[in-house]
Coordinates of C-alpha atoms in Angstrom, one line a residue:
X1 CA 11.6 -11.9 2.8
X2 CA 15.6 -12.2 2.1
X3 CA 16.3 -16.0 2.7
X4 CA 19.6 -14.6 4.1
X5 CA 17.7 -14.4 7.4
X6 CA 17.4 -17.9 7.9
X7 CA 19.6 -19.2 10.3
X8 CA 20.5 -23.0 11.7
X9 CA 20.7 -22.9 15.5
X10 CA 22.5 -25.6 17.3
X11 CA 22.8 -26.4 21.1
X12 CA 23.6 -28.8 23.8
X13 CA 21.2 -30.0 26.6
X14 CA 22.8 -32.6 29.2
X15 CA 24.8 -33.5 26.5
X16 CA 23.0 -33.9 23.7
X17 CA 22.8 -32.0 20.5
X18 CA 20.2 -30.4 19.1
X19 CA 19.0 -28.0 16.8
X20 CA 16.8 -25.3 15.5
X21 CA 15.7 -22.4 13.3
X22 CA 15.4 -18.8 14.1
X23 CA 15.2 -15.4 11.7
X24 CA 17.6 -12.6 11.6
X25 CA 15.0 -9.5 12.7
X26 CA 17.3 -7.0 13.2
X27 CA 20.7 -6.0 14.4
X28 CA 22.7 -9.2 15.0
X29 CA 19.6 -10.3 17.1
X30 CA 17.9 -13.8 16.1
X31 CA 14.3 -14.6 17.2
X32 CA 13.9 -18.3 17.7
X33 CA 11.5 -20.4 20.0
X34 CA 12.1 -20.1 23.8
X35 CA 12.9 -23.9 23.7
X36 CA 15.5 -23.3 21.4
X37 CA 17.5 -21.0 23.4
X38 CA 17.6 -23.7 26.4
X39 CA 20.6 -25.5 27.1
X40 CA 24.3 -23.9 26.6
X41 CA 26.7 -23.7 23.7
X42 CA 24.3 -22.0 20.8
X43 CA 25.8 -21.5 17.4
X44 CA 24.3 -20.2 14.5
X45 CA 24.8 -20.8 11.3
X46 CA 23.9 -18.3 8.1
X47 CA 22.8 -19.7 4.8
X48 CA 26.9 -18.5 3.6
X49 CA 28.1 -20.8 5.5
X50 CA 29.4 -19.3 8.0
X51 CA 28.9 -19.8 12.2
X52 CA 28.6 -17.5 15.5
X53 CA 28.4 -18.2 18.7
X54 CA 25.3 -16.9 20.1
X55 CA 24.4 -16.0 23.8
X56 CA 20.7 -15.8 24.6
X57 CA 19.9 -12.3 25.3
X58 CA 15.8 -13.0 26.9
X59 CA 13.7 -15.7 27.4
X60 CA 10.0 -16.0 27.5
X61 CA 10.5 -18.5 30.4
X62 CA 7.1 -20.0 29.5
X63 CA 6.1 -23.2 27.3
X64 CA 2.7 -21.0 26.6
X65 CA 4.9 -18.1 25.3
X66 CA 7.4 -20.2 23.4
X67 CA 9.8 -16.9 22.1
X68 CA 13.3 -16.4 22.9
X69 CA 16.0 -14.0 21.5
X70 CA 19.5 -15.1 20.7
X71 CA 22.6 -12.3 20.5
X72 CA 25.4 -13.0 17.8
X73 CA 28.5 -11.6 18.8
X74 CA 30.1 -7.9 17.3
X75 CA 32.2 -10.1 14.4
X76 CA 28.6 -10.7 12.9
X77 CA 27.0 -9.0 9.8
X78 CA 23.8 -6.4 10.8
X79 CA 20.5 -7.1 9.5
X80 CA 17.9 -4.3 8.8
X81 CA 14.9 -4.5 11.2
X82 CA 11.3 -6.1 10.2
X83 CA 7.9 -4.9 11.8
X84 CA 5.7 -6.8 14.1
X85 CA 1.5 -7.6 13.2
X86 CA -1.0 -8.6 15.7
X87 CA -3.8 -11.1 14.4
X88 CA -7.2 -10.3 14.2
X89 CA -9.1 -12.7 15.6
X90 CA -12.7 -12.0 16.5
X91 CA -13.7 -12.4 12.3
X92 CA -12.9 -15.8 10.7
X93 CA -10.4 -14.8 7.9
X94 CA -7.8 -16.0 6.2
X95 CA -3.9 -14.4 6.3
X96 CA -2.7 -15.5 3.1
X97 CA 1.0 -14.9 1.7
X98 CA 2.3 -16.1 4.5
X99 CA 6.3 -17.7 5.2
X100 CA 8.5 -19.4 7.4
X101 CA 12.1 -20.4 6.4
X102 CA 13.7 -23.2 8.6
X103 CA 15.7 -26.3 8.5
X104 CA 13.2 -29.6 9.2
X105 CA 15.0 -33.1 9.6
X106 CA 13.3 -34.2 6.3
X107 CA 15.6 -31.2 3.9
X108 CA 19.2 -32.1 3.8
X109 CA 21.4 -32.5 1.1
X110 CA 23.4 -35.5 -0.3
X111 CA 25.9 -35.5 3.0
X112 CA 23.2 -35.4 5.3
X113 CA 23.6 -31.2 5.9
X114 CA 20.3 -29.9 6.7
X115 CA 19.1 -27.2 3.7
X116 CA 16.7 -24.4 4.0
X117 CA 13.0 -25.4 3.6
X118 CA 10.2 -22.8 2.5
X119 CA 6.8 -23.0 4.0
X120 CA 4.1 -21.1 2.1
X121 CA 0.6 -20.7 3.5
X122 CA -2.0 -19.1 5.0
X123 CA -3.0 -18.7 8.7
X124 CA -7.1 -19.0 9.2
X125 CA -7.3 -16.3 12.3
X126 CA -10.1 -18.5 13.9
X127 CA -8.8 -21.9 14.3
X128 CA -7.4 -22.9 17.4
X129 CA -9.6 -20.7 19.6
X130 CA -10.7 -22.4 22.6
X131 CA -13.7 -21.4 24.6
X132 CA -11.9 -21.8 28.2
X133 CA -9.1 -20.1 27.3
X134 CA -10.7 -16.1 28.3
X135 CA -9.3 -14.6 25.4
X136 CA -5.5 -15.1 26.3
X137 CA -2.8 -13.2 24.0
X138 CA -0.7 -16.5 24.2
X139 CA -3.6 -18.3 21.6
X140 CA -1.6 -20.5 19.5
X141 CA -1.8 -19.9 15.8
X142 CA -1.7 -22.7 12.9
X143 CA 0.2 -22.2 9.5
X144 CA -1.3 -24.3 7.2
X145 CA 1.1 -25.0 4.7
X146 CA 0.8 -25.7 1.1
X147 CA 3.1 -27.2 -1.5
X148 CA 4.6 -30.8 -2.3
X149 CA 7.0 -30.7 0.2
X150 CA 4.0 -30.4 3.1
X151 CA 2.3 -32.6 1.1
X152 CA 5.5 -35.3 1.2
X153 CA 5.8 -35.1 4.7
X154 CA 3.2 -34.4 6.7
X155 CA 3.5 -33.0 10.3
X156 CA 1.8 -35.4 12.8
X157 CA -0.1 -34.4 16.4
X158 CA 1.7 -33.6 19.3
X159 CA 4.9 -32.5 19.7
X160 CA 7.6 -31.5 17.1
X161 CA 10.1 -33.6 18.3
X162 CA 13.7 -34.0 16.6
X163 CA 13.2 -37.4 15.3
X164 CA 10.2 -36.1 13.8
X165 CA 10.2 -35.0 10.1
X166 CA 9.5 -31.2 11.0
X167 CA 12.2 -31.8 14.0
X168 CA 14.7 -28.9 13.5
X169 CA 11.5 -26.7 12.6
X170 CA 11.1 -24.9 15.8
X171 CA 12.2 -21.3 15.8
X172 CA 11.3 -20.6 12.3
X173 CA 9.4 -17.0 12.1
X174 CA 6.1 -16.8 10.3
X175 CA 6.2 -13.6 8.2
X176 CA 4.2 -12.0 5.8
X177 CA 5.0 -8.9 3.8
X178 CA 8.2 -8.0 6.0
X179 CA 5.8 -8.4 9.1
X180 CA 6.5 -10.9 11.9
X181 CA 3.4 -13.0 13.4
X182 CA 4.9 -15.7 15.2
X183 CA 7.2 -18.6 16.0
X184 CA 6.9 -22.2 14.9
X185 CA 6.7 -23.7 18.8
X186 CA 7.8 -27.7 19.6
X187 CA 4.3 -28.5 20.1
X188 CA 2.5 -28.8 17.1
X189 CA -1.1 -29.1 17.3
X190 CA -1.7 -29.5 14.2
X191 CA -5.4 -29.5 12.7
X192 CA -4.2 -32.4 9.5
X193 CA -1.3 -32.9 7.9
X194 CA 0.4 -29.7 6.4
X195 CA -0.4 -27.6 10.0
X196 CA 2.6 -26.0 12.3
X197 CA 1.5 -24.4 15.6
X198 CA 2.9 -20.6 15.9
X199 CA 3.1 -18.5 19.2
X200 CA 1.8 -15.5 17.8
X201 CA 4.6 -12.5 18.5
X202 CA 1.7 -10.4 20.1
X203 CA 1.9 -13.0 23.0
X204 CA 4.7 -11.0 24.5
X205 CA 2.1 -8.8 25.9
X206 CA 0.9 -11.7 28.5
X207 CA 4.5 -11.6 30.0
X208 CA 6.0 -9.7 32.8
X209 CA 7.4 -5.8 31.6
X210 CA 10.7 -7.3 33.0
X211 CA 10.9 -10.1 30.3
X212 CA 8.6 -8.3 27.5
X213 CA 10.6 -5.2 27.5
X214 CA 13.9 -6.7 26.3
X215 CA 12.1 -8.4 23.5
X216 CA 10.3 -5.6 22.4
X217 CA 14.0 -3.3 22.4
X218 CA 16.3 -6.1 20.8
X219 CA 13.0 -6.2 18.1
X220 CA 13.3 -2.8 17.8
X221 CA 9.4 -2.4 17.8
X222 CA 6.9 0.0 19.1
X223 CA 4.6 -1.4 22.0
X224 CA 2.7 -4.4 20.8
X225 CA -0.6 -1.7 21.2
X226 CA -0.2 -0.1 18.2
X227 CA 1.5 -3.1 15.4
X228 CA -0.4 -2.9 12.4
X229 CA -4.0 -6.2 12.8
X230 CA -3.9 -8.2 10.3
X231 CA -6.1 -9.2 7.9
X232 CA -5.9 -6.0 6.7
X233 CA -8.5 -5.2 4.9
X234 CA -7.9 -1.7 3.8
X235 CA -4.5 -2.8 2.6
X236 CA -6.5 -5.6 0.6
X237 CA -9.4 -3.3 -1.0
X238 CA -6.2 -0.9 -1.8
X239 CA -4.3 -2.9 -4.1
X240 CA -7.8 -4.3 -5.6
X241 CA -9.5 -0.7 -6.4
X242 CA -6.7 2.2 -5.6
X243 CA -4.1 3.6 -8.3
X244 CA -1.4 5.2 -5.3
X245 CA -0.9 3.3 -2.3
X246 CA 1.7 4.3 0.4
X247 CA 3.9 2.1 1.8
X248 CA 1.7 0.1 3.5
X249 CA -0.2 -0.5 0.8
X250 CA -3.1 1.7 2.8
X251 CA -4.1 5.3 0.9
X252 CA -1.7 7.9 1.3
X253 CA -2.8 11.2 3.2
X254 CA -3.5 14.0 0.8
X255 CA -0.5 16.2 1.9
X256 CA 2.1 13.5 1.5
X257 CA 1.5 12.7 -2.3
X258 CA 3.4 14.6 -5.3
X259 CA 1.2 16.9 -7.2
X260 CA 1.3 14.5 -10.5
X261 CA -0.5 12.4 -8.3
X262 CA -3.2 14.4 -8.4
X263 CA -2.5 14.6 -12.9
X264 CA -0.7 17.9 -12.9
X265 CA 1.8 17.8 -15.6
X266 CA 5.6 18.6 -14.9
X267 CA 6.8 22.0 -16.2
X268 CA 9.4 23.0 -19.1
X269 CA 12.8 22.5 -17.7
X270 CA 14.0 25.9 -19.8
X271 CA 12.7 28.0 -16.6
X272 CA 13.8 28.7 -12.9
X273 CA 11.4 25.8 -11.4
X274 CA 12.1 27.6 -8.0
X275 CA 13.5 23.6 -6.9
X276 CA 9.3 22.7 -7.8
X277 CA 9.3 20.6 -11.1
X278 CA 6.2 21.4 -11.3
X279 CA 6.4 25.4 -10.9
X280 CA 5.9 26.5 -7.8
X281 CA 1.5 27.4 -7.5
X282 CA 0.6 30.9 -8.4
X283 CA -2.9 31.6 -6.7
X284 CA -6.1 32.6 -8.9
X285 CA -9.3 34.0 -7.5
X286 CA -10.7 31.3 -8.2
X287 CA -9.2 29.3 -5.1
X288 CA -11.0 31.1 -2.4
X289 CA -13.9 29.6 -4.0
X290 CA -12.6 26.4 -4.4
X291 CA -11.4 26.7 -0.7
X292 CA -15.0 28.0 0.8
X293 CA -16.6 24.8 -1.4
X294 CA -14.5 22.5 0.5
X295 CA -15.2 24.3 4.0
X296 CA -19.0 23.4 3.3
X297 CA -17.7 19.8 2.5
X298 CA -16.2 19.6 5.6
X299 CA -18.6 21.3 7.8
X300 CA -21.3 18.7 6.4
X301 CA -23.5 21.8 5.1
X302 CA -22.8 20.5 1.5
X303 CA -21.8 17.0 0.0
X304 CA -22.3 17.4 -3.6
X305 CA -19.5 16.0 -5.7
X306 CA -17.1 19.7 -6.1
X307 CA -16.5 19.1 -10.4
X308 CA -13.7 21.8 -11.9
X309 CA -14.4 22.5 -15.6
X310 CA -11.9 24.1 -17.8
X311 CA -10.1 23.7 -21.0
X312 CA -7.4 21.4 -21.4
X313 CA -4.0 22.8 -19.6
X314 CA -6.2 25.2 -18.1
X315 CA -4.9 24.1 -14.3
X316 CA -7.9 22.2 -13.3
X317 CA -5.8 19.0 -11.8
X318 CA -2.9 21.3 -10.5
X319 CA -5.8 24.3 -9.0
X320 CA -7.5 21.0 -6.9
X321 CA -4.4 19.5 -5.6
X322 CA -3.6 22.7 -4.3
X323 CA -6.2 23.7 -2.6
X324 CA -6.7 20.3 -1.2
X325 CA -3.3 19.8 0.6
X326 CA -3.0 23.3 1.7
X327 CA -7.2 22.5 3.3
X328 CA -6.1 22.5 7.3
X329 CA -8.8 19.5 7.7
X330 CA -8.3 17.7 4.4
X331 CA -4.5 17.5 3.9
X332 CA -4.7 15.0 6.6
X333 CA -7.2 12.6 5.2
X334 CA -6.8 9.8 3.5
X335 CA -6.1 9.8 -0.5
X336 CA -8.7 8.0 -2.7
X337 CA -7.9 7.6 -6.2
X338 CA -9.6 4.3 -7.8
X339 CA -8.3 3.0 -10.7
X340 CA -11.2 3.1 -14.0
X341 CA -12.2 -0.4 -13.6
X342 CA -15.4 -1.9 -13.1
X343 CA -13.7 -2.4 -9.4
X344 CA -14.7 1.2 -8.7
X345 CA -17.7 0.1 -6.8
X346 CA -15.7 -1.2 -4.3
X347 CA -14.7 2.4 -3.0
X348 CA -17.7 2.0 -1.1
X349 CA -15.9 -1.2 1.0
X350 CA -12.7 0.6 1.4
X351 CA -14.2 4.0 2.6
X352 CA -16.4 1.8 4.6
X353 CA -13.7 0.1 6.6
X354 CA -11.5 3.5 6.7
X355 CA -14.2 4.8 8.7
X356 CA -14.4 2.1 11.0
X357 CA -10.8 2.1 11.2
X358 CA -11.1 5.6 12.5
X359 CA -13.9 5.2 14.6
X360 CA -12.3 2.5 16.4
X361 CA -9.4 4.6 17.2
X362 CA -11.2 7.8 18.7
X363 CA -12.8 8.2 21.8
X364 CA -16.2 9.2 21.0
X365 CA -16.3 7.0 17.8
X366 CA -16.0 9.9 15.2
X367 CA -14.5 9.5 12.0
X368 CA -11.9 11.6 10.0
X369 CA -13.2 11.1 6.6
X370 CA -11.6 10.7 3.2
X371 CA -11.3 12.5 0.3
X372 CA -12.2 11.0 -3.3
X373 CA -10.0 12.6 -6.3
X374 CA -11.5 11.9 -9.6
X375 CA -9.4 13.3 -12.3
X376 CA -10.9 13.4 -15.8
X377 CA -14.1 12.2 -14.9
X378 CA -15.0 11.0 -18.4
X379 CA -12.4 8.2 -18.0
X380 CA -15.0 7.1 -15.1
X381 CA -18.3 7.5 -16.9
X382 CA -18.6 3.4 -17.9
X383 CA -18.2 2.2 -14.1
X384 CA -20.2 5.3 -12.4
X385 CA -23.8 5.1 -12.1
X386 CA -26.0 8.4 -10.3
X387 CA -27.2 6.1 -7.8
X388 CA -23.6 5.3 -6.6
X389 CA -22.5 9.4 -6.8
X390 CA -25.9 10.3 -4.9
X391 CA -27.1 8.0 -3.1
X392 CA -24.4 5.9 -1.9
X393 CA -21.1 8.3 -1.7
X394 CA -23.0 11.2 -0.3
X395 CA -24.6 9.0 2.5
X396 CA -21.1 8.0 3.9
X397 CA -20.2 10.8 6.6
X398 CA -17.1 12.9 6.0
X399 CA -16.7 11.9 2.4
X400 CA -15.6 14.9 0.2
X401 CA -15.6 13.9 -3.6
X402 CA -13.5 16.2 -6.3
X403 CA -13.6 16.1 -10.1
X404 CA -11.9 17.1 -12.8
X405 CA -13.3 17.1 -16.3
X406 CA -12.5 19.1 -19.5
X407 CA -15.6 21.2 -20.9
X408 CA -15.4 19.5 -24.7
X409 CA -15.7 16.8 -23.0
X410 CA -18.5 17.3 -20.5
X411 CA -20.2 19.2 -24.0
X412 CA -20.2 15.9 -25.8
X413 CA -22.5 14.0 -23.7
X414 CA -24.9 16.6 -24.4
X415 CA -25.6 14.8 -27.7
X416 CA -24.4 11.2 -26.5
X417 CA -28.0 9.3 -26.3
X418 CA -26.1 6.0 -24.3
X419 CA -25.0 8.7 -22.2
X420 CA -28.5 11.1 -21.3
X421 CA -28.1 9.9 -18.1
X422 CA -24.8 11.4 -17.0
X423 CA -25.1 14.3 -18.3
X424 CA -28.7 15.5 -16.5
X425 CA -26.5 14.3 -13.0
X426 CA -23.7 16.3 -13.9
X427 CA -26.4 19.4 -15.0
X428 CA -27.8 19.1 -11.3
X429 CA -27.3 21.6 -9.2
X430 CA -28.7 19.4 -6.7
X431 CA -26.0 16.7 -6.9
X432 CA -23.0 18.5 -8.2
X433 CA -21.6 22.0 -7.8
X434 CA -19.5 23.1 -10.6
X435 CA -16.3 25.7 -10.5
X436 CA -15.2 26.6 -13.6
X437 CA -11.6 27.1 -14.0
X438 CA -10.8 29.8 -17.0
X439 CA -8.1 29.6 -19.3
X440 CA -7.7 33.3 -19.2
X441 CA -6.0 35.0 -16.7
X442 CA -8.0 37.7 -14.8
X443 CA -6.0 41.5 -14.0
X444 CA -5.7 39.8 -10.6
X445 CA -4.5 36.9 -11.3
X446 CA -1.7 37.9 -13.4
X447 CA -0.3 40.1 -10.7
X448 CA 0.6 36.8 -8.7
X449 CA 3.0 36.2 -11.4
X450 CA 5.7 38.4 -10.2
X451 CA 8.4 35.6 -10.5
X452 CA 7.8 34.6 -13.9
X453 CA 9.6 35.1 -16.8
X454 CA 8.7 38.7 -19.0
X455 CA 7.5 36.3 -21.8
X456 CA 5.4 34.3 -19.7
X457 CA 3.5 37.5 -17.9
X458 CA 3.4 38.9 -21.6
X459 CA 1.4 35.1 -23.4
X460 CA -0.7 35.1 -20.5
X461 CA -1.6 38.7 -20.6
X462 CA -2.1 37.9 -24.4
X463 CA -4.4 34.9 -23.7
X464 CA -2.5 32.0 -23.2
X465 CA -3.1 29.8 -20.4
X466 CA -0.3 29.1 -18.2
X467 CA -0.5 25.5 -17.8
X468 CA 0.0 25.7 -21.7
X469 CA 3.4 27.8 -21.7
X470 CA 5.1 25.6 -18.8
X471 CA 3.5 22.4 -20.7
X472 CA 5.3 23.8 -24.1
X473 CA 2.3 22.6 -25.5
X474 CA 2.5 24.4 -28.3
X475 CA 5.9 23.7 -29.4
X476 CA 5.8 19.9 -28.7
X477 CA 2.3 20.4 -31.5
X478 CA 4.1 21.9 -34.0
X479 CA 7.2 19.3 -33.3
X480 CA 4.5 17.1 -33.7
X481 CA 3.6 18.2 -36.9
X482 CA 6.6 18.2 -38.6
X483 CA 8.1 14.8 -36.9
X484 CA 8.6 11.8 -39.4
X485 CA 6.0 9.1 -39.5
X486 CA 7.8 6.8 -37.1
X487 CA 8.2 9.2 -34.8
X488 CA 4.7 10.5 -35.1
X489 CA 3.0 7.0 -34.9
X490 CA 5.1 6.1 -31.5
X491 CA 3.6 9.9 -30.3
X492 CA 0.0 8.8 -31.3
X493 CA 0.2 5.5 -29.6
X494 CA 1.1 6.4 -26.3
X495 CA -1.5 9.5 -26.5
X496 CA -4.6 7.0 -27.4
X497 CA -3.4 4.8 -24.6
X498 CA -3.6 7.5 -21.9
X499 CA -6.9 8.8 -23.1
X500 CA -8.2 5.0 -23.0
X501 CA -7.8 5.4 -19.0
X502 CA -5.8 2.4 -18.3
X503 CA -4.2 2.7 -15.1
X504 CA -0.7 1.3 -16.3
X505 CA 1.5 2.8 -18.1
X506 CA 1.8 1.4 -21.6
X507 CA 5.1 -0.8 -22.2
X508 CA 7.8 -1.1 -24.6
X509 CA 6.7 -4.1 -25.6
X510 CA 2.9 -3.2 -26.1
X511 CA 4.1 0.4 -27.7
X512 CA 5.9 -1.8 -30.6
X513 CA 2.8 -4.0 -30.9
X514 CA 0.7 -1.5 -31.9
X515 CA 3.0 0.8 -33.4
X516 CA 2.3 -0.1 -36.9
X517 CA -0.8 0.5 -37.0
X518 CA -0.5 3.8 -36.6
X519 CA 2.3 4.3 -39.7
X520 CA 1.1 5.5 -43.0
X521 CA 0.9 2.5 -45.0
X522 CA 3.8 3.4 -47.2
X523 CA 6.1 3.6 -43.9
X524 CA 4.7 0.4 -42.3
X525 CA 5.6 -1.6 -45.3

């Protein structure tokens, strides 16, 4: 959160001045506490020093929904909007990473000039439930703060008075990730020391459409119905188990992800890419098979894993991605593609809670489904047992798996004793239905290539797979052969890292580390 949202309010009421926090959410519009806005003659004060008069723009009216909005006047800088998130609260959990930024009595400066303080903390989504309260939308919420300066001064029960040594903290937003959950309120009843009550921001939906509507347009926010519930679990299990996240941190839907997503490679940059850096997809007979596979997927008449075989190059990764986002059922699902870490069991969570996600949102309770992309299989083998392929995957509903793998490699485990195992699951036709994808190029297929170059139509007629000519795969191998020994080792290195399947892309820092291992020993010396 840019601290440049924090802002110092001050007021007079009969007389006497006070003040209070608020946040910048959008516009020149500040949200604040509803007790804060009381009184007349508001001025806020950014963190640059400089001051605006303020008018309040809407009131909650109500000490149970303490929220107010404040208006700075045209003269005043703009501030890009932040969401809204509603609180989950019928599981005990734990919304950690949360922020308020505010100006308590006990953080000022050498002349006495209050300075911005920064709560971290957490907010436990079941404390301060109460039994007679009937499920109200206006149940209080308790940051529990962490760090030596909660530690040095702790809040105290009852209200959050100026003379206090929070006093001044009202009005300060609680935010997490660029989402708003509520307002520090006067009264603070605090569970311990370290605790600052919130009026969650979902509360506006207890007040009268008169009041709640001009909060909800000066927020620019959608109806309070549809902000994103937190905890959020599929966000969580993401950034634990997934390699591509959107920007939500939730999967992305297959249709909105680039093809190298998916492990195609981009293409030569000598050729007319047709404004597709990756060449624009020339159909093979072999996608109406593909495309009938994943019918049955979806239909539920078949839920084996779907594993493409080919050659290296051969298309494989670019052949699935195709198919799959052009799927009028599956482009709209949700992405799965796990990093290869012994976290890959927990794909089973996150699809589970996906499909409670989307049960929850339907009317008869049925869920959409996902799809799981596995490219190169092999770099899966140490974390995926049959029973979690067979047993476990194919028994969630609406789950359509697809692998890639390259035949040498799928040959290999033939004669890999530690590895018997996989290779009888990947041999049953029970389990998994193989598609082979050739490296040569049927009559038909080359016909599709009307828009290629003559000396692309003319390798692949000869042979040549195509993925191999827009790769320049053979050019960059005979580069490779005559390149000096520096340049050879650095080539080496980053070629063993990617075929160690490590998610992350391997840095300058651990290229040069390793690098010299690779050097003839001549040229390391």
């Amino acid at each position: 959160m840019a601290t440049e949202r924090a802002v110092l309010i001050r007021y007079q009421v009969n007389g006497k001045g006070f003040v209070g926090s608020g946040l910048r959410v959008r516009d020149r519009f500040v949200l604040t506490a509803d007790h804060c806005a009381q009184g007349t003659g508001h001025q806020v004060q950014l963190l640059n020093g400089s001051r605006y008069e303020a008018t309040v723009h809407v009131r909650s009216g109500s000490a149970e929904v303490d929220l107010a909005v404040l208006a700075l006047g045209k003269d005043a800088p703009t501030m890009e909007g932040l969401g809204a998130a509603r609180v989950d609260r019928a599981v005990a959990d734990s919304i950690r990473g949360c922020q308020a930024l505010g100006f308590p009595r006990w953080r000022r400066n050498q002349e006495g000039n209050r300075i911005l303080a920064q709560v971290d903390g957490a907010v436990p989504t079941g404390e301060g439930l109460r039994p007679d309260s009937g499920g109200a939308e206006a149940e209080l919420l308790e940051l529990k703060g962490t760090g030596p300066s909660v530690r040095e001064h702790p809040t105290s029960p009852g209200e959050l008075v100026q003379g206090s040594p929070w006093g001044g903290m009202s009005g300060a937003a609680v935010v997490v990730n660029d989402l708003v959950l509520g307002v520090v309120r006067s009264h603070n009843l605090a569970a311990g020391s370290g605790s600052l009550t919130v009026t969650p921001l979902s509360a506006l939906t207890a007040l009268p459409d008169l009041i709640r509507d001009p909060f909800v347009d000066a927020l620019g926010l959608p109806d309070p119905a549809v902000w994103p519930v937190l905890p959020d679990r599929v966000a969580e299990l993401s950034r634990a188990v997934l390699r591509v996240r959107d920007a939500t941190d939730h999967p992305p839907r297959v249709m909105d992800v680039d093809a190298g997503v998916f492990g195609a490679r981009k293409a030569r940059t000598d050729l007319d890419l047709h404004g597709d850096p990756y060449y624009p997809y020339v159909t093979r007979e072999v996608d109406e098979q593909i495309r009938d596979a994943l019918d049955r997927r979806v239909d539920g008449s078949d839920m084996r894993m779907l594993l493409l075989v080919g050659e290296a190059m051969a298309g494989k990764s670019r052949t699935g991605a195709h198919t799959l986002q052009a799927h009028p059922v599956l482009q709209g699902q949700p992405l799965l593609i796990p990093r290869t870490s012994p976290a890959l069991h927990q794909v089973t969570d996150l699809i589970a809670e996906l499909i409670a996600r989307q049960r929850s949102t339907t009317t008869d309770g049925s869920a959409q489904g996902a799809v799981l992309w596995l490219d190169d299989l092999n770099e899966y083998f140490a974390w995926l047992t049959e029973d979690l392929a067979t047993t476990t995957w194919r028994a969630i509903p609406n789950l359509t798996v697809v692998a890639t793998i390259r035949r040498g490699e799928l040959a290999t485990l033939q004669g890999d004793s530690d590895m018997r195992a996989t290779w009888e699951f990947l041999n049953n036709k029970n389990q998994v239905e193989k598609i082979p994808i050739e490296s040569e190029w049927s009559t038909s297929d080359q016909a599709a290539l009307t828009d290629a170059p003559d000396w692309v139509r003319t390798a692949v007629a000869e042979g040549t797979p195509l993925g191999e000519l827009l790769g320049s795969a053979r050019e960059l191998l005979a580069k490779l052969e005559n390149a000096a020994a520096p340049m050879r080792a650095l080539v080496e290195v980053v070629v063993d890292w990617q075929r160690t399947g490590i998610p992350d892309v391997i840095t300058e820092a651990q290229a040069l580390e390793l690098w010299a291992a690779y050097l003839p020993r001549r040229d390391a010396a």
